[in-house]
Amino acid sequence: MEGKEEDVKLGANKYGERQPLGTAAQTDKDYKEPPPAPLFEPGELSSWSFYRAGIAEFVATFLFLYITILTVMGVGKSDSKCKSVGIQGIAWAFGGMIFALVYCTAGISGGHINPAVTFGLLLARKLSLTRALFYIIMQCLGAICGAGVVKGFEKSHDFERLNGGANFVNHGYTKGDGLGAEIIGTFVLVYTVFSATDAKRSARDSHVPILAPLPIGFAVFLVHLATIPITGTGINPARSLGAAIIFNRDRAWDDQWIFWVGPFIGAGLAAMYHQIVIRAIPFKTRA
């Protein structure tokens, strides 16, 4: 027993706690804050990696709309919710696809797949304005193509009856309700993105970047469970725009502004909260 106790003491001394607790965890001894991205980086426009990242965002958003809108259509066509995956299945489709696609594209483009996420990261100076605009354009084009393929698979009367999987404020809720749901839902998503991809956390815990897609996908899943009855859950302007363009009916366009204004406000609030309150970056810079 004495020999075993000696081994334990030796192991405890040799392999100390790598992640400090309490106030010690707030120090930056093992971490340097990365410099903010420039608003415009001319060199990006001549780099293949820049265009490769945009293509990755296009393909990821295309696949996202294809799988999720088809799932929405499948649930809507069923004569009984018990014979389909139901609202929970729709939420899993959205969350599961985000998990898979972020995992696949994070190393290429960052795995945004959402203009609101791109906007939030732009406000935090995580990418240049040039790249942000390019990403948003490619995301919207991918969403339009994904929704278009779904329309090609569905019979025209089914597609019309199910509103093309478009987002709008459901009966019984006001536009203010819808706007609030989109703001809070996007805040949850973008705040999770910031927390899961925080470079400071990555520096101290090497497994965090690998696990980052998991909490992001769960955030999307949970937000959908909460807000599908209110707006069908947008929290992604590209998803809402792609479905609205292909469906192209007044009902989708009447509420379209909600699915841009709400997510952008939510993303902006999440970026400010994480950078100012959680990370206190302005105060560190001043110090």
mmCIF file of C-alpha atoms in Angstrom:
data_model
loop_
_atom_site.group_PDB
_atom_site.id
_atom_site.type_symbol
_atom_site.label_atom_id
_atom_site.label_comp_id
_atom_site.label_asym_id
_atom_site.label_seq_id
_atom_site.Cartn_x
_atom_site.Cartn_y
_atom_site.Cartn_z
ATOM 1 C CA MET A 1 0.000 0.000 0.000
ATOM 2 C CA GLU A 2 2.884 2.360 0.788
ATOM 3 C CA GLY A 3 4.303 1.810 -2.678
ATOM 4 C CA LYS A 4 0.934 2.621 -4.279
ATOM 5 C CA GLU A 5 0.595 5.812 -2.267
ATOM 6 C CA GLU A 6 4.064 6.831 -3.414
ATOM 7 C CA ASP A 7 3.030 6.248 -7.046
ATOM 8 C CA VAL A 8 -0.056 8.410 -6.577
ATOM 9 C CA LYS A 9 1.984 11.245 -5.087
ATOM 10 C CA LEU A 10 4.529 11.016 -7.897
ATOM 11 C CA GLY A 11 1.782 11.088 -10.509
ATOM 12 C CA ALA A 12 0.067 14.065 -8.877
ATOM 13 C CA ASN A 13 3.334 16.020 -8.847
ATOM 14 C CA LYS A 14 4.372 15.043 -12.348
ATOM 15 C CA TYR A 15 1.025 15.656 -14.017
ATOM 16 C CA GLY A 16 -0.386 18.764 -12.403
ATOM 17 C CA GLU A 17 -3.715 20.417 -13.099
ATOM 18 C CA ARG A 18 -3.437 21.944 -16.577
ATOM 19 C CA GLN A 19 -6.615 23.984 -16.388
ATOM 20 C CA PRO A 20 -6.443 26.297 -13.340
ATOM 21 C CA LEU A 21 -9.520 26.886 -11.246
ATOM 22 C CA GLY A 22 -11.029 30.005 -9.684
ATOM 23 C CA THR A 23 -9.265 33.327 -10.211
ATOM 24 C CA ALA A 24 -6.229 31.571 -11.675
ATOM 25 C CA ALA A 25 -8.367 30.568 -14.641
ATOM 26 C CA GLN A 26 -8.810 34.231 -15.545
ATOM 27 C CA THR A 27 -5.116 34.787 -16.294
ATOM 28 C CA ASP A 28 -3.781 34.941 -19.840
ATOM 29 C CA LYS A 29 -0.347 33.402 -19.212
ATOM 30 C CA ASP A 30 -0.866 30.615 -21.744
ATOM 31 C CA TYR A 31 -2.768 32.679 -24.297
ATOM 32 C CA LYS A 32 -2.370 35.714 -26.529
ATOM 33 C CA GLU A 33 -5.389 37.474 -27.999
ATOM 34 C CA PRO A 34 -5.339 37.099 -31.810
ATOM 35 C CA PRO A 35 -5.260 40.426 -33.652
ATOM 36 C CA PRO A 36 -8.564 41.652 -35.135
ATOM 37 C CA ALA A 37 -9.129 40.929 -38.797
ATOM 38 C CA PRO A 38 -8.796 43.936 -41.136
ATOM 39 C CA LEU A 39 -11.981 45.314 -42.661
ATOM 40 C CA PHE A 40 -10.535 44.858 -46.130
ATOM 41 C CA GLU A 41 -7.736 42.485 -47.081
ATOM 42 C CA PRO A 42 -6.818 42.915 -50.791
ATOM 43 C CA GLY A 43 -4.695 39.770 -50.762
ATOM 44 C CA GLU A 44 -7.781 37.606 -50.156
ATOM 45 C CA LEU A 45 -9.177 38.355 -53.608
ATOM 46 C CA SER A 46 -6.196 36.682 -55.272
ATOM 47 C CA SER A 47 -6.126 33.673 -52.952
ATOM 48 C CA TRP A 48 -7.661 30.336 -53.891
ATOM 49 C CA SER A 49 -8.450 29.617 -50.233
ATOM 50 C CA PHE A 50 -10.788 32.640 -50.237
ATOM 51 C CA TYR A 51 -12.870 31.269 -53.119
ATOM 52 C CA ARG A 52 -12.638 27.709 -51.827
ATOM 53 C CA ALA A 53 -14.151 28.883 -48.537
ATOM 54 C CA GLY A 54 -16.997 30.591 -50.404
ATOM 55 C CA ILE A 55 -17.689 27.435 -52.395
ATOM 56 C CA ALA A 56 -17.731 25.435 -49.155
ATOM 57 C CA GLU A 57 -20.322 27.828 -47.715
ATOM 58 C CA PHE A 58 -22.429 27.497 -50.894
ATOM 59 C CA VAL A 59 -22.380 23.689 -50.855
ATOM 60 C CA ALA A 60 -23.013 23.462 -47.104
ATOM 61 C CA THR A 61 -26.003 25.816 -47.258
ATOM 62 C CA PHE A 62 -27.325 23.983 -50.320
ATOM 63 C CA LEU A 63 -27.220 20.655 -48.462
ATOM 64 C CA PHE A 64 -28.693 22.264 -45.344
ATOM 65 C CA LEU A 65 -31.761 23.546 -47.203
ATOM 66 C CA TYR A 66 -32.139 20.338 -49.190
ATOM 67 C CA ILE A 67 -32.308 18.048 -46.150
ATOM 68 C CA THR A 68 -34.250 20.339 -43.824
ATOM 69 C CA ILE A 69 -36.911 21.551 -46.261
ATOM 70 C CA LEU A 70 -37.509 17.993 -47.456
ATOM 71 C CA THR A 71 -38.007 16.993 -43.814
ATOM 72 C CA VAL A 72 -40.502 19.823 -43.310
ATOM 73 C CA MET A 73 -42.352 18.693 -46.448
ATOM 74 C CA GLY A 74 -42.431 15.087 -45.300
ATOM 75 C CA VAL A 75 -43.985 16.009 -41.970
ATOM 76 C CA GLY A 76 -46.518 18.312 -43.634
ATOM 77 C CA LYS A 77 -47.660 15.696 -46.140
ATOM 78 C CA SER A 78 -48.316 13.055 -43.492
ATOM 79 C CA ASP A 79 -51.970 12.648 -42.518
ATOM 80 C CA SER A 80 -50.925 12.055 -38.910
ATOM 81 C CA LYS A 81 -48.036 13.447 -36.908
ATOM 82 C CA CYS A 82 -47.639 9.991 -35.377
ATOM 83 C CA LYS A 83 -46.771 8.633 -38.826
ATOM 84 C CA SER A 84 -43.995 11.184 -39.305
ATOM 85 C CA VAL A 85 -40.988 12.443 -37.387
ATOM 86 C CA GLY A 86 -43.068 15.403 -36.154
ATOM 87 C CA ILE A 87 -41.761 18.703 -34.832
ATOM 88 C CA GLN A 88 -39.018 16.919 -32.902
ATOM 89 C CA GLY A 89 -37.841 15.305 -36.129
ATOM 90 C CA ILE A 90 -37.757 18.654 -37.903
ATOM 91 C CA ALA A 91 -35.726 20.120 -35.053
ATOM 92 C CA TRP A 92 -33.337 17.164 -35.218
ATOM 93 C CA ALA A 93 -32.968 17.591 -38.984
ATOM 94 C CA PHE A 94 -31.935 21.237 -38.592
ATOM 95 C CA GLY A 95 -29.670 20.627 -35.602
ATOM 96 C CA GLY A 96 -28.175 17.425 -36.980
ATOM 97 C CA MET A 97 -27.355 18.967 -40.348
ATOM 98 C CA ILE A 98 -25.691 21.957 -38.692
ATOM 99 C CA PHE A 99 -23.629 19.579 -36.557
ATOM 100 C CA ALA A 100 -22.521 17.560 -39.596
ATOM 101 C CA LEU A 101 -21.897 20.534 -41.886
ATOM 102 C CA VAL A 102 -20.009 22.609 -39.308
ATOM 103 C CA TYR A 103 -17.832 19.575 -38.650
ATOM 104 C CA CYS A 104 -17.144 19.174 -42.389
ATOM 105 C CA THR A 105 -16.495 22.823 -43.269
ATOM 106 C CA ALA A 106 -15.064 24.388 -40.104
ATOM 107 C CA GLY A 107 -11.497 23.852 -41.282
ATOM 108 C CA ILE A 108 -12.176 25.421 -44.675
ATOM 109 C CA SER A 109 -14.516 28.367 -44.165
ATOM 110 C CA GLY A 110 -15.250 28.314 -40.441
ATOM 111 C CA GLY A 111 -18.575 26.563 -41.049
ATOM 112 C CA HIS A 112 -20.862 29.591 -40.804
ATOM 113 C CA ILE A 113 -23.734 28.375 -43.063
ATOM 114 C CA ASN A 114 -25.724 31.362 -41.817
ATOM 115 C CA PRO A 115 -25.478 35.106 -42.617
ATOM 116 C CA ALA A 116 -26.327 35.929 -38.987
ATOM 117 C CA VAL A 117 -23.335 33.933 -37.744
ATOM 118 C CA THR A 118 -21.134 35.631 -40.332
ATOM 119 C CA PHE A 119 -22.451 39.043 -39.245
ATOM 120 C CA GLY A 120 -21.783 38.330 -35.574
ATOM 121 C CA LEU A 121 -18.224 37.207 -36.298
ATOM 122 C CA LEU A 122 -17.705 40.280 -38.471
ATOM 123 C CA LEU A 123 -18.715 42.550 -35.580
ATOM 124 C CA ALA A 124 -16.201 40.708 -33.389
ATOM 125 C CA ARG A 125 -13.525 41.278 -36.064
ATOM 126 C CA LYS A 126 -13.051 37.560 -36.639
ATOM 127 C CA LEU A 127 -13.115 37.974 -40.420
ATOM 128 C CA SER A 128 -12.839 40.787 -42.956
ATOM 129 C CA LEU A 129 -15.788 42.671 -44.441
ATOM 130 C CA THR A 130 -14.799 41.356 -47.872
ATOM 131 C CA ARG A 131 -14.986 37.754 -46.751
ATOM 132 C CA ALA A 132 -18.208 38.349 -44.790
ATOM 133 C CA LEU A 133 -20.025 39.785 -47.832
ATOM 134 C CA PHE A 134 -18.733 36.965 -50.031
ATOM 135 C CA TYR A 135 -19.896 34.350 -47.521
ATOM 136 C CA ILE A 136 -23.375 35.875 -47.237
ATOM 137 C CA ILE A 137 -23.801 35.953 -51.026
ATOM 138 C CA MET A 138 -22.692 32.333 -51.379
ATOM 139 C CA GLN A 139 -24.898 31.229 -48.476
ATOM 140 C CA CYS A 140 -27.967 32.843 -50.036
ATOM 141 C CA LEU A 141 -27.214 31.333 -53.463
ATOM 142 C CA GLY A 142 -26.760 27.901 -51.890
ATOM 143 C CA ALA A 143 -30.052 28.245 -50.010
ATOM 144 C CA ILE A 144 -31.932 29.210 -53.183
ATOM 145 C CA CYS A 145 -30.508 26.228 -55.067
ATOM 146 C CA GLY A 146 -31.259 23.840 -52.196
ATOM 147 C CA ALA A 147 -34.889 24.986 -51.953
ATOM 148 C CA GLY A 148 -35.157 24.818 -55.756
ATOM 149 C CA VAL A 149 -34.107 21.163 -55.817
ATOM 150 C CA VAL A 150 -36.728 20.393 -53.166
ATOM 151 C CA LYS A 151 -39.411 22.003 -55.343
ATOM 152 C CA GLY A 152 -38.270 19.822 -58.242
ATOM 153 C CA PHE A 153 -38.842 16.707 -56.123
ATOM 154 C CA GLU A 154 -42.254 17.698 -54.805
ATOM 155 C CA LYS A 155 -45.542 17.743 -56.666
ATOM 156 C CA SER A 156 -46.629 21.307 -57.372
ATOM 157 C CA HIS A 157 -49.880 21.093 -55.389
ATOM 158 C CA ASP A 158 -48.075 19.631 -52.362
ATOM 159 C CA PHE A 159 -45.405 22.302 -52.560
ATOM 160 C CA GLU A 160 -48.056 25.038 -52.667
ATOM 161 C CA ARG A 161 -50.158 23.490 -49.906
ATOM 162 C CA LEU A 162 -47.140 23.256 -47.600
ATOM 163 C CA ASN A 163 -46.041 26.840 -48.369
ATOM 164 C CA GLY A 164 -42.731 25.684 -49.788
ATOM 165 C CA GLY A 165 -41.269 25.277 -46.329
ATOM 166 C CA ALA A 166 -41.103 29.070 -46.056
ATOM 167 C CA ASN A 167 -40.953 30.970 -42.768
ATOM 168 C CA PHE A 168 -43.748 33.253 -41.620
ATOM 169 C CA VAL A 169 -45.382 34.260 -38.355
ATOM 170 C CA ASN A 170 -47.986 31.640 -37.522
ATOM 171 C CA HIS A 171 -51.615 32.358 -36.689
ATOM 172 C CA GLY A 172 -52.121 33.473 -33.106
ATOM 173 C CA TYR A 173 -48.816 35.337 -32.857
ATOM 174 C CA THR A 174 -48.047 38.955 -33.677
ATOM 175 C CA LYS A 175 -45.168 40.214 -35.798
ATOM 176 C CA GLY A 176 -43.615 41.480 -32.573
ATOM 177 C CA ASP A 177 -43.763 37.944 -31.189
ATOM 178 C CA GLY A 178 -42.055 36.644 -34.289
ATOM 179 C CA LEU A 179 -39.357 39.314 -34.186
ATOM 180 C CA GLY A 180 -38.658 38.630 -30.516
ATOM 181 C CA ALA A 181 -38.454 34.877 -31.109
ATOM 182 C CA GLU A 182 -35.961 35.396 -33.929
ATOM 183 C CA ILE A 183 -33.814 37.773 -31.874
ATOM 184 C CA ILE A 184 -33.615 35.474 -28.852
ATOM 185 C CA GLY A 185 -33.204 32.317 -30.929
ATOM 186 C CA THR A 186 -30.333 33.787 -32.932
ATOM 187 C CA PHE A 187 -28.740 35.131 -29.748
ATOM 188 C CA VAL A 188 -28.680 31.582 -28.365
ATOM 189 C CA LEU A 189 -27.116 30.250 -31.559
ATOM 190 C CA VAL A 190 -24.450 32.923 -32.054
ATOM 191 C CA TYR A 191 -23.545 33.029 -28.353
ATOM 192 C CA THR A 192 -23.015 29.265 -28.528
ATOM 193 C CA VAL A 193 -20.837 29.696 -31.624
ATOM 194 C CA PHE A 194 -18.641 32.235 -29.818
ATOM 195 C CA SER A 195 -18.355 30.095 -26.697
ATOM 196 C CA ALA A 196 -17.704 26.825 -28.547
ATOM 197 C CA THR A 197 -15.004 28.316 -30.788
ATOM 198 C CA ASP A 198 -13.359 30.605 -28.248
ATOM 199 C CA ALA A 199 -9.625 30.485 -28.997
ATOM 200 C CA LYS A 200 -8.805 31.052 -25.329
ATOM 201 C CA ARG A 201 -10.688 27.917 -24.366
ATOM 202 C CA SER A 202 -9.073 26.024 -27.240
ATOM 203 C CA ALA A 203 -5.610 26.992 -26.007
ATOM 204 C CA ARG A 204 -6.278 25.367 -22.626
ATOM 205 C CA ASP A 205 -8.333 22.396 -23.702
ATOM 206 C CA SER A 206 -7.256 20.825 -26.974
ATOM 207 C CA HIS A 207 -10.422 18.756 -27.468
ATOM 208 C CA VAL A 208 -12.741 21.797 -27.596
ATOM 209 C CA PRO A 209 -12.329 22.537 -31.345
ATOM 210 C CA ILE A 210 -13.253 18.940 -32.165
ATOM 211 C CA LEU A 211 -16.397 19.147 -30.031
ATOM 212 C CA ALA A 212 -17.419 22.643 -31.199
ATOM 213 C CA PRO A 213 -19.981 21.451 -33.819
ATOM 214 C CA LEU A 214 -21.864 19.470 -31.149
ATOM 215 C CA PRO A 215 -23.065 22.370 -28.935
ATOM 216 C CA ILE A 216 -23.759 24.463 -32.032
ATOM 217 C CA GLY A 217 -25.963 21.722 -33.469
ATOM 218 C CA PHE A 218 -27.723 21.264 -30.127
ATOM 219 C CA ALA A 219 -28.372 25.011 -29.917
ATOM 220 C CA VAL A 220 -30.073 24.913 -33.317
ATOM 221 C CA PHE A 221 -32.089 21.850 -32.268
ATOM 222 C CA LEU A 222 -33.317 23.421 -29.026
ATOM 223 C CA VAL A 223 -34.191 26.761 -30.606
ATOM 224 C CA HIS A 224 -36.254 24.945 -33.230
ATOM 225 C CA LEU A 225 -38.149 23.019 -30.556
ATOM 226 C CA ALA A 226 -39.061 26.313 -28.897
ATOM 227 C CA THR A 227 -39.913 28.500 -31.880
ATOM 228 C CA ILE A 228 -41.247 26.256 -34.661
ATOM 229 C CA PRO A 229 -44.808 26.993 -33.429
ATOM 230 C CA ILE A 230 -44.147 30.758 -33.642
ATOM 231 C CA THR A 231 -42.238 31.366 -36.887
ATOM 232 C CA GLY A 232 -41.259 27.938 -38.140
ATOM 233 C CA THR A 233 -37.842 29.044 -36.836
ATOM 234 C CA GLY A 234 -35.669 31.096 -39.094
ATOM 235 C CA ILE A 235 -32.550 32.239 -37.159
ATOM 236 C CA ASN A 236 -30.854 31.978 -40.562
ATOM 237 C CA PRO A 237 -31.644 34.665 -43.176
ATOM 238 C CA ALA A 238 -30.321 32.525 -46.025
ATOM 239 C CA ARG A 239 -32.673 29.669 -45.115
ATOM 240 C CA SER A 240 -35.653 32.042 -45.003
ATOM 241 C CA LEU A 241 -34.705 33.847 -48.215
ATOM 242 C CA GLY A 242 -34.073 30.681 -50.221
ATOM 243 C CA ALA A 243 -37.440 29.161 -49.301
ATOM 244 C CA ALA A 244 -39.254 32.485 -49.902
ATOM 245 C CA ILE A 245 -37.752 32.985 -53.378
ATOM 246 C CA ILE A 246 -38.663 29.489 -54.538
ATOM 247 C CA PHE A 247 -42.150 29.606 -52.958
ATOM 248 C CA ASN A 248 -42.632 33.236 -54.092
ATOM 249 C CA ARG A 249 -45.995 34.002 -52.494
ATOM 250 C CA ASP A 250 -47.129 37.081 -50.571
ATOM 251 C CA ARG A 251 -47.353 35.245 -47.264
ATOM 252 C CA ALA A 252 -43.626 34.491 -47.276
ATOM 253 C CA TRP A 253 -42.615 38.002 -48.370
ATOM 254 C CA ASP A 254 -44.888 39.805 -45.892
ATOM 255 C CA ASP A 255 -42.823 38.559 -42.952
ATOM 256 C CA GLN A 256 -39.434 38.264 -44.682
ATOM 257 C CA TRP A 257 -38.034 41.355 -42.963
ATOM 258 C CA ILE A 258 -38.495 39.649 -39.585
ATOM 259 C CA PHE A 259 -36.119 36.863 -40.634
ATOM 260 C CA TRP A 260 -33.382 39.348 -41.473
ATOM 261 C CA VAL A 261 -33.818 42.052 -38.846
ATOM 262 C CA GLY A 262 -34.353 39.593 -35.971
ATOM 263 C CA PRO A 263 -31.320 37.357 -36.644
ATOM 264 C CA PHE A 264 -29.022 40.313 -37.284
ATOM 265 C CA ILE A 265 -30.070 42.002 -34.030
ATOM 266 C CA GLY A 266 -29.685 38.727 -32.130
ATOM 267 C CA ALA A 267 -26.245 38.108 -33.655
ATOM 268 C CA GLY A 268 -25.132 41.656 -32.838
ATOM 269 C CA LEU A 269 -26.259 41.336 -29.209
ATOM 270 C CA ALA A 270 -24.503 37.966 -28.867
ATOM 271 C CA ALA A 271 -21.269 39.385 -30.298
ATOM 272 C CA MET A 272 -21.331 42.366 -27.930
ATOM 273 C CA TYR A 273 -22.193 40.217 -24.920
ATOM 274 C CA HIS A 274 -19.404 37.751 -25.565
ATOM 275 C CA GLN A 275 -16.727 40.306 -26.456
ATOM 276 C CA ILE A 276 -17.555 42.937 -23.840
ATOM 277 C CA VAL A 277 -19.004 41.012 -20.897
ATOM 278 C CA ILE A 278 -17.623 37.490 -21.142
ATOM 279 C CA ARG A 279 -14.187 38.221 -22.586
ATOM 280 C CA ALA A 280 -13.905 41.893 -21.504
ATOM 281 C CA ILE A 281 -11.733 42.539 -24.554
ATOM 282 C CA PRO A 282 -12.203 46.357 -24.623
ATOM 283 C CA PHE A 283 -11.020 46.577 -21.007
ATOM 284 C CA LYS A 284 -7.996 44.375 -21.714
ATOM 285 C CA THR A 285 -7.061 46.571 -24.665
ATOM 286 C CA ARG A 286 -7.371 49.722 -22.538
ATOM 287 C CA ALA A 287 -5.218 48.164 -19.814
#
